[in-house]
Coordinates of C-alpha atoms in Angstrom, one line a residue:
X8 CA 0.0 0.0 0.0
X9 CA 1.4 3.5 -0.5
X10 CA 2.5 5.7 2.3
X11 CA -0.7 7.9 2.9
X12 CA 0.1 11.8 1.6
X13 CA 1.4 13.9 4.5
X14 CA -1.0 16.6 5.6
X15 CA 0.9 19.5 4.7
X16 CA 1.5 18.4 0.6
X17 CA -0.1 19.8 -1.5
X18 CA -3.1 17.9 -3.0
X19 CA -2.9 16.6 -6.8
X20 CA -4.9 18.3 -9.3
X21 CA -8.1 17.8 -10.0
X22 CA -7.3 17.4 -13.7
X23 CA -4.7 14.9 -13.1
X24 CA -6.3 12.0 -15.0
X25 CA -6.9 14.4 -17.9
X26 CA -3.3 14.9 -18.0
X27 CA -2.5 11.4 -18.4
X28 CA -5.0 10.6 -21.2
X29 CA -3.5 12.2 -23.7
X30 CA -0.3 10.8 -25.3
X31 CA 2.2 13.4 -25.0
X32 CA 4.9 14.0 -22.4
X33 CA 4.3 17.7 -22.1
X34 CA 0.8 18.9 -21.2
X35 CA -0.1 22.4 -20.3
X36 CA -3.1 23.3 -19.0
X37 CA -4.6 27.2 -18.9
X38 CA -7.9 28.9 -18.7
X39 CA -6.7 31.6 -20.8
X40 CA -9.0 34.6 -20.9
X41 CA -8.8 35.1 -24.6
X42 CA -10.2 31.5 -25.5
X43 CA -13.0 31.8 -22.5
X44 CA -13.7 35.0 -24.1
X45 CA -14.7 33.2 -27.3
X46 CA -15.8 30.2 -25.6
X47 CA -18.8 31.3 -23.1
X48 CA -20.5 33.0 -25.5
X49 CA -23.5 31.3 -27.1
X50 CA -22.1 30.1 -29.9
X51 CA -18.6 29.9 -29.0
X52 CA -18.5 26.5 -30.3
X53 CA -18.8 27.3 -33.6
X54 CA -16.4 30.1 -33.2
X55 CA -13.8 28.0 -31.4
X56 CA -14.6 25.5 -34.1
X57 CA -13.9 28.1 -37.0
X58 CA -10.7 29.7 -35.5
X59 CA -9.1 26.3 -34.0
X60 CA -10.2 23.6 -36.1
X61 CA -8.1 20.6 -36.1
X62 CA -5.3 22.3 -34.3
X63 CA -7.6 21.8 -31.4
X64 CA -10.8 20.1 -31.5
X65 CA -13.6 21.0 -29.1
X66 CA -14.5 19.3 -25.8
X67 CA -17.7 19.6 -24.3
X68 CA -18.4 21.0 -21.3
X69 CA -17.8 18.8 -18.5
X70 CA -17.0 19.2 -14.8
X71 CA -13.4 18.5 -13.8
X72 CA -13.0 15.0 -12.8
X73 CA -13.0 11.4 -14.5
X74 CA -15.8 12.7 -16.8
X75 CA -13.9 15.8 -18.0
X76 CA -11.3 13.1 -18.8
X77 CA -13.2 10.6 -20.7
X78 CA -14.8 13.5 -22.6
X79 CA -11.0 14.4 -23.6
X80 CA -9.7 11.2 -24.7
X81 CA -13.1 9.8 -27.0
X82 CA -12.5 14.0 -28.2
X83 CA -9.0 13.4 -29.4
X84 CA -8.9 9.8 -30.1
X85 CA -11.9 10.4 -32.7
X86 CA -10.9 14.0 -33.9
X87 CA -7.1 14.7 -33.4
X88 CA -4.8 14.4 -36.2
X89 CA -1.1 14.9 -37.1
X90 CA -1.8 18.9 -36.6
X91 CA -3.5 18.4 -33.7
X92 CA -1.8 20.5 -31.0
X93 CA -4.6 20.6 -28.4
X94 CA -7.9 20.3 -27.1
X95 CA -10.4 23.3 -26.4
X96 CA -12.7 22.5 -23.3
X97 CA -15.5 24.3 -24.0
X98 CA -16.3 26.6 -20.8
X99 CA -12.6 25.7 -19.1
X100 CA -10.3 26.5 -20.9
X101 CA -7.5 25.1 -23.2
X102 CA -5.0 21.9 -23.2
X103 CA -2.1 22.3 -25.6
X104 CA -0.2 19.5 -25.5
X105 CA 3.5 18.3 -27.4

């Protein structure tokens, strides 16, 4: 059994699993203001769609957790290509990954 984390750590992220699921070794993860901007509007999906295409196919919106992460890896396993340079989560924010 692993040792149980000491009280004063700092707890993992939230997002950790989502992290893992894609295949990359660098993952960065940001809820840039610019991309929001576009994103929580109503029809920000299209926009982001428009502007990102397959550099970084759209995610729907999910809470953060193991659903957020499933969401992520059906999203790029069915829709990423060789471009494919991220994911936009659609009210969240953006993974760019490489």
């Amino acid at each position: 059994m692993p040792p149980a984390r000491a009280p004063n750590s700092p707890r993992p992220s939230i997002e950790t699993l989502l992290h893992a699921v894609v295949p990359w070794k660098f993952v960065e993860h940001t809820h840039a203001d610019s991309v929001l901007a576009i994103t929580n509007t109503e029809h920000g999906g299209a926009i982001a769609a428009d502007v990102f295409g397959e550099l970084a196919p759209l995610v729907p919106f999910h809470a953060s957790g193991i659903d957020l992460a499933r969401a992520c890896y059906d999203v790029y396993r069915r829709h990423a290509t060789e471009r494919t340079i991220g994911l936009i989560l659609l009210h969240h924010g953006v993974f760019a990954f490489g």
